[in-house]
mmCIF file of C-alpha atoms in Angstrom:
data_model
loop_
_atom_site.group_PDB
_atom_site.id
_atom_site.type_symbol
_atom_site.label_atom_id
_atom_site.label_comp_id
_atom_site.label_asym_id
_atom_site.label_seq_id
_atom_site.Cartn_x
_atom_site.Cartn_y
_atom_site.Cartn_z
ATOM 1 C CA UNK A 1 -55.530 90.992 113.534
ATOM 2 C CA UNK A 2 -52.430 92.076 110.819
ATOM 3 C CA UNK A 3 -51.043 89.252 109.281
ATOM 4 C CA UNK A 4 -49.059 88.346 106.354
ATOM 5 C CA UNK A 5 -49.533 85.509 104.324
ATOM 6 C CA UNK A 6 -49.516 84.805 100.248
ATOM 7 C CA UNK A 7 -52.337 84.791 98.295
ATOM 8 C CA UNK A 8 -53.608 83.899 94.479
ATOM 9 C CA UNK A 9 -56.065 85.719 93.438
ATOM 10 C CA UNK A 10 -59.085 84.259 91.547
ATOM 11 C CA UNK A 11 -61.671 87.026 91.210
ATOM 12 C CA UNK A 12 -61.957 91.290 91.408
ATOM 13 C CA UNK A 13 -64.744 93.076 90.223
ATOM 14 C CA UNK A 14 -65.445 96.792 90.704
ATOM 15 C CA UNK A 15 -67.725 97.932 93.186
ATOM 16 C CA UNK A 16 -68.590 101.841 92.894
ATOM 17 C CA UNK A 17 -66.000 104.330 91.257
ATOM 18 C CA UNK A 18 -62.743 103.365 93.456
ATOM 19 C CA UNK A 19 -63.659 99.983 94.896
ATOM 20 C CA UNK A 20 -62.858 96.699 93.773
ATOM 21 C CA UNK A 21 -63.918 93.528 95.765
ATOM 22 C CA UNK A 22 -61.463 90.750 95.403
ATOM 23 C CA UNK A 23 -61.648 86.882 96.033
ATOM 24 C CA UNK A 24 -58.468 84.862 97.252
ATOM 25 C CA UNK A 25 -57.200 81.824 98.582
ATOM 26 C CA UNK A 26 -54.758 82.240 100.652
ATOM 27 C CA UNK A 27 -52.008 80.161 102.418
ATOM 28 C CA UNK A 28 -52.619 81.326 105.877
ATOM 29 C CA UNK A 29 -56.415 81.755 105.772
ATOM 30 C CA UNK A 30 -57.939 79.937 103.133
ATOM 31 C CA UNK A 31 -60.829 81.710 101.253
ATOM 32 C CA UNK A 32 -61.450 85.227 101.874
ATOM 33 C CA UNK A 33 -62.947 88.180 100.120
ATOM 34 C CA UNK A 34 -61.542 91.657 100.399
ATOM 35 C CA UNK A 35 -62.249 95.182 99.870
ATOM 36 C CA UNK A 36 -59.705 97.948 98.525
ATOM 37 C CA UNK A 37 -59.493 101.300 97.667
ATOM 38 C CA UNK A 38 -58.302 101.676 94.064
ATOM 39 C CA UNK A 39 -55.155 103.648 93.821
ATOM 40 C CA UNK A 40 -55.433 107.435 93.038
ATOM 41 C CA UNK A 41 -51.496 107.106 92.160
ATOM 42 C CA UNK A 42 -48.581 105.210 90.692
ATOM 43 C CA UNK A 43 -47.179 105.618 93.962
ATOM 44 C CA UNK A 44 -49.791 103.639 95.801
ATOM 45 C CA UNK A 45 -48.977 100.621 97.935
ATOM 46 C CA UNK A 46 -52.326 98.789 96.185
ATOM 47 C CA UNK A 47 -51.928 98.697 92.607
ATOM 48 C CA UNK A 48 -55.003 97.753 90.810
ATOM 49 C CA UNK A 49 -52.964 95.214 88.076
ATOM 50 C CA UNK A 50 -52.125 92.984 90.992
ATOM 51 C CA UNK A 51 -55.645 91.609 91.170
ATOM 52 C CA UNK A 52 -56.032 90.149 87.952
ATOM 53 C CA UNK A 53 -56.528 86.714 88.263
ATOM 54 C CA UNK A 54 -54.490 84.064 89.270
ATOM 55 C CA UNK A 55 -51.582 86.278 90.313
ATOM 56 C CA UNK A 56 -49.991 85.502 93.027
ATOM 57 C CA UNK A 57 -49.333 87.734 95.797
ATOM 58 C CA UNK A 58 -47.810 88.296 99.322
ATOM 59 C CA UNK A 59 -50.483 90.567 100.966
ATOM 60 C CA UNK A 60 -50.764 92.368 104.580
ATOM 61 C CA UNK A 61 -54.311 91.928 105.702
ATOM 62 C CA UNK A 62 -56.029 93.099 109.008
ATOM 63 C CA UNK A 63 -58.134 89.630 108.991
ATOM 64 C CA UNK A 64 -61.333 89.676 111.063
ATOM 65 C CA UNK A 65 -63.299 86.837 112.029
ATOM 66 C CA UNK A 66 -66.833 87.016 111.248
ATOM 67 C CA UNK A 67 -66.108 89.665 108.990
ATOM 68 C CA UNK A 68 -67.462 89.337 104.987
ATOM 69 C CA UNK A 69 -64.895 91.814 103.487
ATOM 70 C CA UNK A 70 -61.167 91.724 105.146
ATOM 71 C CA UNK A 71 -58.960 95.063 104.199
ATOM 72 C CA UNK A 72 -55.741 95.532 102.594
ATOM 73 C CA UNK A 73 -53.251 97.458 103.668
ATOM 74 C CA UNK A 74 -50.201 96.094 101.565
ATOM 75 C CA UNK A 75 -49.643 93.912 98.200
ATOM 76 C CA UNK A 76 -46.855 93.099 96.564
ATOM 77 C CA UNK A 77 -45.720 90.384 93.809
ATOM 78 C CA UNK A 78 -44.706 87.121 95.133
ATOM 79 C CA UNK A 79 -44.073 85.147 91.927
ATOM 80 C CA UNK A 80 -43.851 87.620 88.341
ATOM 81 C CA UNK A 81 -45.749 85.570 85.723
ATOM 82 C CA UNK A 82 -45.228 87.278 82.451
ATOM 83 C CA UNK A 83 -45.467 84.237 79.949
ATOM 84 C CA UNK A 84 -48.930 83.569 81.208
ATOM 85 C CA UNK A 85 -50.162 87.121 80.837
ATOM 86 C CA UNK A 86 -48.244 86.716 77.293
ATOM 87 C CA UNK A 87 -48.817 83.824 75.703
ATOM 88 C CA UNK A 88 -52.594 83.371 74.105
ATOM 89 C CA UNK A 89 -52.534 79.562 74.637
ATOM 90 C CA UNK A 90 -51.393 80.171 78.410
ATOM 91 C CA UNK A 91 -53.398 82.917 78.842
ATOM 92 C CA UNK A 92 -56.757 80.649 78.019
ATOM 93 C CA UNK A 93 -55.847 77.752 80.045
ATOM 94 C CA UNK A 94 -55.099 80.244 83.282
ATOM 95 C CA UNK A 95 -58.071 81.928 83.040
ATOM 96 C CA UNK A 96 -60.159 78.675 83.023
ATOM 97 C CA UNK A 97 -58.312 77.173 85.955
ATOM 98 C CA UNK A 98 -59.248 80.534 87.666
ATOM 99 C CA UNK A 99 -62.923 80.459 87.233
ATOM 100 C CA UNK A 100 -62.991 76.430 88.250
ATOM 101 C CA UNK A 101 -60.868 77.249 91.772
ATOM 102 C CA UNK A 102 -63.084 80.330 91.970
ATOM 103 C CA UNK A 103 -65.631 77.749 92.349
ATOM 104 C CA UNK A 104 -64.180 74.911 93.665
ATOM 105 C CA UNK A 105 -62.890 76.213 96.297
ATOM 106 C CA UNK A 106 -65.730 78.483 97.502
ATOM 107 C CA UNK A 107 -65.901 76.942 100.949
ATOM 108 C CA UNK A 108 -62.161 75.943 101.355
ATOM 109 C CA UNK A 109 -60.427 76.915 104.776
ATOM 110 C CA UNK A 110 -56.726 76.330 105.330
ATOM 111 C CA UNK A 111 -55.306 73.986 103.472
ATOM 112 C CA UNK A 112 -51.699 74.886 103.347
ATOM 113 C CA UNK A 113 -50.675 71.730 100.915
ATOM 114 C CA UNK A 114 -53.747 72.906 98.397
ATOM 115 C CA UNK A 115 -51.783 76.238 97.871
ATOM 116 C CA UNK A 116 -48.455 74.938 97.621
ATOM 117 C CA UNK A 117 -49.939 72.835 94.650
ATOM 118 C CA UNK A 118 -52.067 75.333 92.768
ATOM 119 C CA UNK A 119 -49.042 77.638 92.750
ATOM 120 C CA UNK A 120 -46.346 75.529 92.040
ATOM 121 C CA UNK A 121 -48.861 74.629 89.252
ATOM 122 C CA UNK A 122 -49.417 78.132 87.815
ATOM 123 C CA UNK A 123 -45.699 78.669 88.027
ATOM 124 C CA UNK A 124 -45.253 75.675 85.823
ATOM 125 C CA UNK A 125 -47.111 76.339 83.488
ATOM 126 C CA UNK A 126 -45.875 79.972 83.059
ATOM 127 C CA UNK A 127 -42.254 78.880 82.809
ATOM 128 C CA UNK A 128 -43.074 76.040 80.192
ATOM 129 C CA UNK A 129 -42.390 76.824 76.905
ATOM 130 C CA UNK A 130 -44.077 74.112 74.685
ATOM 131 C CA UNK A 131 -46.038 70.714 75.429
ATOM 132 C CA UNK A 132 -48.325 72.230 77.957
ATOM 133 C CA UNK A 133 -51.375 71.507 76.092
ATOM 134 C CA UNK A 134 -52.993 68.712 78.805
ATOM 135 C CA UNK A 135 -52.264 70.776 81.650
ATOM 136 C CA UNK A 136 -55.929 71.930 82.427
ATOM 137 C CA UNK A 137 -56.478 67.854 82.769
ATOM 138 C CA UNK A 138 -53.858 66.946 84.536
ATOM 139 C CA UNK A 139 -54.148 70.207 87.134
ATOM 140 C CA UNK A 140 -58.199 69.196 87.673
ATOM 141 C CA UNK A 141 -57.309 65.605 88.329
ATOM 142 C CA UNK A 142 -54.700 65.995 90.850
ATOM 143 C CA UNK A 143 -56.506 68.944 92.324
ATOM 144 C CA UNK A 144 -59.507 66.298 93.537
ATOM 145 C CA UNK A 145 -56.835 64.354 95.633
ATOM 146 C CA UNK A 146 -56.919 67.946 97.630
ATOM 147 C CA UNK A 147 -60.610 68.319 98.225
ATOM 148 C CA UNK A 148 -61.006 65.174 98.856
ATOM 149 C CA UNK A 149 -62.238 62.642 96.161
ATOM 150 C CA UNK A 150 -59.313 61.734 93.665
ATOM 151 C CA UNK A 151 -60.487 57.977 92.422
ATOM 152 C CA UNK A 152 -59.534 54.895 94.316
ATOM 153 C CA UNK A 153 -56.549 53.361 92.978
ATOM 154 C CA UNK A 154 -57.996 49.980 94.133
ATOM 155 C CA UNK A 155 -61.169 47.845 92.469
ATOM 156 C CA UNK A 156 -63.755 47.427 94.076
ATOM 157 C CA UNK A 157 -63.233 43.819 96.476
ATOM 158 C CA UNK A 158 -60.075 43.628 94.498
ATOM 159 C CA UNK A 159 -56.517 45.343 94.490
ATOM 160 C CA UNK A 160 -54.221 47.647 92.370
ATOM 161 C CA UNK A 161 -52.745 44.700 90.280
ATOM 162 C CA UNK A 162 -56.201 43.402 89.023
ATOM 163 C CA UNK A 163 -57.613 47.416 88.479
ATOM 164 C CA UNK A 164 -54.125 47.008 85.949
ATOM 165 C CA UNK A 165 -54.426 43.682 84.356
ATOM 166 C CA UNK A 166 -58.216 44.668 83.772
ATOM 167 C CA UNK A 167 -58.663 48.371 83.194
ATOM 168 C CA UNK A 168 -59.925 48.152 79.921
ATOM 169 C CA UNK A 169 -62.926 46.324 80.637
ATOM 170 C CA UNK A 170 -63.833 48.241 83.968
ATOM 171 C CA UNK A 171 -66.351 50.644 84.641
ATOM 172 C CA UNK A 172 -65.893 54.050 86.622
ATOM 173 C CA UNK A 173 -68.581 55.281 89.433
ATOM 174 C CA UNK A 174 -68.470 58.903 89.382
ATOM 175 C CA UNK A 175 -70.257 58.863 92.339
ATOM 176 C CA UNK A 176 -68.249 56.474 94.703
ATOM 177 C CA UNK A 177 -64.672 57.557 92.804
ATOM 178 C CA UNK A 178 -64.130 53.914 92.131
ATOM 179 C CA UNK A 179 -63.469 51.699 89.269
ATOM 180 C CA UNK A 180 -65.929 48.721 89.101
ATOM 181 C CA UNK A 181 -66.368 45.188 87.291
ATOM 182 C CA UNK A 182 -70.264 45.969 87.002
ATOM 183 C CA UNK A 183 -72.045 49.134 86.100
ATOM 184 C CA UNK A 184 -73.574 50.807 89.297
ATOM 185 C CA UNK A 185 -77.119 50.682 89.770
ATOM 186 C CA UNK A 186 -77.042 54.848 89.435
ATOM 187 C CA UNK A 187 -76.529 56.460 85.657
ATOM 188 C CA UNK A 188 -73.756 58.486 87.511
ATOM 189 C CA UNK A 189 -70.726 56.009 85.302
ATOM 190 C CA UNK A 190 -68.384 55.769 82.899
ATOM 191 C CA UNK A 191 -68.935 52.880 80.018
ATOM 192 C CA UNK A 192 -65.134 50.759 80.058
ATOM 193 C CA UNK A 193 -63.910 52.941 76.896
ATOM 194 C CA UNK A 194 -64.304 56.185 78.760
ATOM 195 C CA UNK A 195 -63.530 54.900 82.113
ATOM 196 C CA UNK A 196 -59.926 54.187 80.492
ATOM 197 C CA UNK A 197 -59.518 57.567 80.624
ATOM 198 C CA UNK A 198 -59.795 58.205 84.398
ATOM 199 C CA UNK A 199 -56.886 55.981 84.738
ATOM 200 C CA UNK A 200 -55.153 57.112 81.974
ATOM 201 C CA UNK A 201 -54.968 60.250 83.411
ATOM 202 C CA UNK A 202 -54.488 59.067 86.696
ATOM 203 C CA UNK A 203 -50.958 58.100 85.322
ATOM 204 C CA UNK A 204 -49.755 61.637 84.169
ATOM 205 C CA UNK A 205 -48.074 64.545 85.470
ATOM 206 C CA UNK A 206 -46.591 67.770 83.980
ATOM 207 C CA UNK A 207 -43.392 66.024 83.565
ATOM 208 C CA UNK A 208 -44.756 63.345 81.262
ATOM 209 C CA UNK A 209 -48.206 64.325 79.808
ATOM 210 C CA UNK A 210 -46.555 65.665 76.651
ATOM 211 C CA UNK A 211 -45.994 61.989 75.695
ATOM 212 C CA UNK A 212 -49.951 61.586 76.254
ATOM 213 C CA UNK A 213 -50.569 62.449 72.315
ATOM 214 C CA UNK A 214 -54.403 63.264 72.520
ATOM 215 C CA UNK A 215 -56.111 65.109 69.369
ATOM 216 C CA UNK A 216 -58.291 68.220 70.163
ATOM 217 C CA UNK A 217 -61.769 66.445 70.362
ATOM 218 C CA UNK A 218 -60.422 63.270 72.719
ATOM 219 C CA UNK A 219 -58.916 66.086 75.544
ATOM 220 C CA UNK A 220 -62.522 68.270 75.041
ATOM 221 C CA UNK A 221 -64.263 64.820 75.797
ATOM 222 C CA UNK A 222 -61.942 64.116 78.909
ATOM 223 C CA UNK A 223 -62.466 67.859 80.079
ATOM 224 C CA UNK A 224 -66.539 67.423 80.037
ATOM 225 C CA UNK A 225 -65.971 63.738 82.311
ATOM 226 C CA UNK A 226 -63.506 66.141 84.827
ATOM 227 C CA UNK A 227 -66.180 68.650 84.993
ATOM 228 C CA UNK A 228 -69.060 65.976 85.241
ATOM 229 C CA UNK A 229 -67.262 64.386 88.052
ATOM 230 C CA UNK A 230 -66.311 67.228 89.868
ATOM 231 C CA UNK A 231 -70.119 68.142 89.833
ATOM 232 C CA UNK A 232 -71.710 65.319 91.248
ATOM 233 C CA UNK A 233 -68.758 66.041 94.361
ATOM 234 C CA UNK A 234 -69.026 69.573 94.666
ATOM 235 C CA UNK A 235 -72.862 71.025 95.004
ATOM 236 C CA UNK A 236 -74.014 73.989 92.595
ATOM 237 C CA UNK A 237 -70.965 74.111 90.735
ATOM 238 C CA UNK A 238 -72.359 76.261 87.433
ATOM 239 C CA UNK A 239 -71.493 76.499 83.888
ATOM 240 C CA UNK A 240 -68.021 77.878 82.792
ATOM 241 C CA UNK A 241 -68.026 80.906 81.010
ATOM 242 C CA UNK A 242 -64.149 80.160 79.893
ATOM 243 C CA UNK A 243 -64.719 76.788 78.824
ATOM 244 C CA UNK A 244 -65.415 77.304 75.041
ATOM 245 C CA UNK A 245 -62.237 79.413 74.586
ATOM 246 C CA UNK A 246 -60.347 77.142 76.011
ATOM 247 C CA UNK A 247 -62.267 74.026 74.188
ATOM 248 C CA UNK A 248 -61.187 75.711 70.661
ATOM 249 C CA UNK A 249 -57.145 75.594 71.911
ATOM 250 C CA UNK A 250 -54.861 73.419 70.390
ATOM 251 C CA UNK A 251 -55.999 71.513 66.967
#
């Protein structure tokens, strides 16, 4: 059936001379792959620059169930984002988050309040203009909250207020999401030093991570954690091509 819905794109790659098979999430649908025709003019209602990644798009679809590729029949911008496309730093940091959702959420169906977030996301961080530099950590830890395994707030047998008088002597369980007063009988942890770091980020957001002041190789270290964790709760998840470029950002 036709149906309208917006959409972020998170992968294209050519297929043939005037084909290009794109991956989205969208708001309406969740995951979905499509198949265009490239344009043969500047006139074209399917321009090929709107399926770069991570832009963000309303899109007319005829959506089939049971069907691998969905068509196209109209694209247009929902939300301009010319500081990312601009801005080397920005650029770097979008194009990471774009491989880990192209990922992450491989299997995702609707999930109307996962969209809303990773857009309102990418449109922050295209209209900031400075102190955006611990946005990839702070995006990957409140993006697990969505699929479904953010870390429990509470110790284990315990409560929030002893998790707070304590945290610097607790360990994490990657596994279970937790914080814990003894190491797990797994190797799936975090020693008390690092696991001070899950709950350190646990406490920022884009508003305040700026006064976070974290040096290049303490936000690389918290970056291969997010990616450990996320791996032990998401099956097959691969190396990131776009993770060195974005590990040599910001000295």
């Amino acid at each position: 059936m036709k149906t309208k819905t917006e959409a972020i794109v998170l992968h294209s790659v050519k297929y043939g001379e005037q084909k290009l098979i794109v991956d989205m999430f969208t708001r309406q649908w969740g995951r979905l792959s499509f198949a265009l025709q490239l344009p043969r003019t500047a006139q074209a209602k399917l321009k090929k620059q709107y399926f770069q990644p991570l832009t963000l798009l309303n899109i007319e679809a005829d959506i089939r169930q049971q069907v691998q590729l969905q068509k196209i029949s109209e694209a247009s911008l929902l939300s301009p984002l010319p500081s990312l496309l601009s801005d080397p730093s920005k650029l770097a940091i979008g194009l990471f988050v774009c491989e880990f959702l192209y990922h992450a959420l491989r299997d995702e169906q609707r999930n109307e309040p996962l969209f809303d977030y990773v857009r309102t996301s990418i449109e922050w961080l295209d209209g900031r203009e400075r102190d955006f530099a611990n946005f990839h950590l702070v995006f990957l830890m409140r993006l697990s909250r969505f699929l479904g395994f953010y870390p429990n707030l509470e110790l284990r047998n315990h409560g929030t207020t002893e998790l707070r008088n304590c945290e610097n002597s607790l360990y994490f369980d990657l596994r279970a999401a937790c914080f814990c007063e003894q190491p797990p009988l797994h190797r799936d942890f975090l020693m008390p030093q690092e696991a001070s770091r899950i709950h350190l980020l646990m406490r920022m957001d884009y508003a305040t991570m700026h006064l976070f002041r974290l040096g290049r190789a303490d936000r690389n270290r918290i970056l291969e954690i997010l990616i450990q964790y996320y791996r032990l709760h998401i099956p097959q998840f691969p190396e990131l091509r776009s993770l060195p470029v974005l590990q040599e950002l910001f000295q």
